Amino acid sequence: MRVVIQENYEKVSLWAAHYIADKINNHKEDRPFVLGLPTGSSPIGVYKELIRMNKAGEVSFANVVTFNMDEYIGLPKEHDQSYWYFMHDNFFNHLVDMKPENINILNGMAEDPEAECARYEEKIASYGGIDLFMGGIGVDGHLAFNEPYTSLTSRTGVRILTTDTRIVNSRFFGNDPEKVPAKAVSVGIGTVTDSKEVLVLISGHNKARALQATVEGGVSQKWTCSALQMHNGAIIVCDEPACGELMVDTYKYFLDIEKNERL
Ligand code: GLP
């Protein structure tokens, strides 16, 4: 696992955006570059920088197909808290060459959510899998909506949100956890770890325990993000405040190897 420690959120965002743009620009295969994307506050800075680069002609999305991680069940796409709305508002609507038909987001209003999830997995497979999945994590270490004790081999399916997650996400629902949908459709941990590369953004003090569990803890379904330890192409990009629970040795180790990476 690679852990890239940056000073703050802005630098995390710039590092990740440039990493992704480089991957897209260096993709020389005939098939499109397949990019997995998250919602939340963590990726907003990355989206802003990718939009800037796209408008400046530094990266094109014309040959990029995207798959989002998750969606609330029961929110129509026009709802301002649906992840469909979030992605269009914060990213897709601002790109100059993203093709709408290349955007894939789970439908939280599907009559048969399990069938919708099976269709999603098939569609990912039809492109030959995901090249790079960007993610964020919850304070309890959830990756997409894979809450603690979700199987580390799980596939796309229906998820029940924990009370903790509904409380954390209630900031977008008038601070009322009851207004946060209780269920979601989400890619599985296995879906994410099947990707060639997984890049996870972790910023802020409130994510320090989750970062520690991801990097230093054992691989455990209690912290679903810890599955990344078994992935050969996992990169964590984190800021200084998120490193608060790491051992000094761990912190120095990763600074050291990243410094040598640049030599
Ligand atoms: C939600 C999403 C996750 C996201 C997490 C953290 O629960 N389902 O995909 O990673 O929130 O969000 P934030 O980046 O706002 O801390």
Coordinates of C-alpha atoms and ligand atoms in Angstrom, one line a residue, residues 39-42 69-70 83 136-138 142 144-145 165 169 171 207, ligand 1:
T39 CA -19.4 11.6 -3.6
G40 CA -18.9 13.5 -0.3
S41 CA -16.7 16.4 0.8
S42 CA -13.5 14.5 0.3
M69 CA -19.8 4.2 -6.0
D70 CA -23.2 4.5 -4.5
Y83 CA -25.6 11.4 -5.6
G136 CA -13.4 8.5 0.2
I137 CA -14.1 6.8 3.6
G138 CA -16.5 7.4 6.4
H142 CA -16.8 2.6 5.3
A144 CA -18.7 3.4 -0.6
F145 CA -21.7 2.4 1.6
T165 CA -23.6 7.1 9.2
N169 CA -24.8 12.5 6.8
R171 CA -25.7 17.6 8.0
K207 CA -10.8 10.5 9.9
Ligands
GLP1 C1 -20.8 8.8 2.4 C2 -20.5 8.1 1.1 C3 -19.1 7.6 1.1 C4 -18.1 8.7 1.5 C5 -18.4 9.1 2.9 C6 -17.4 10.2 3.4 O1 -21.3 8.0 3.4 N1 -21.4 7.0 0.8 O2 -18.8 7.2 -0.3 O3 -16.8 8.3 1.3 O4 -19.7 9.6 3.0 O5 -17.8 11.4 3.1 P1 -17.0 12.7 3.3 O6 -16.0 12.7 2.2 O7 -18.0 13.8 3.1 O8 -16.4 12.7 4.6

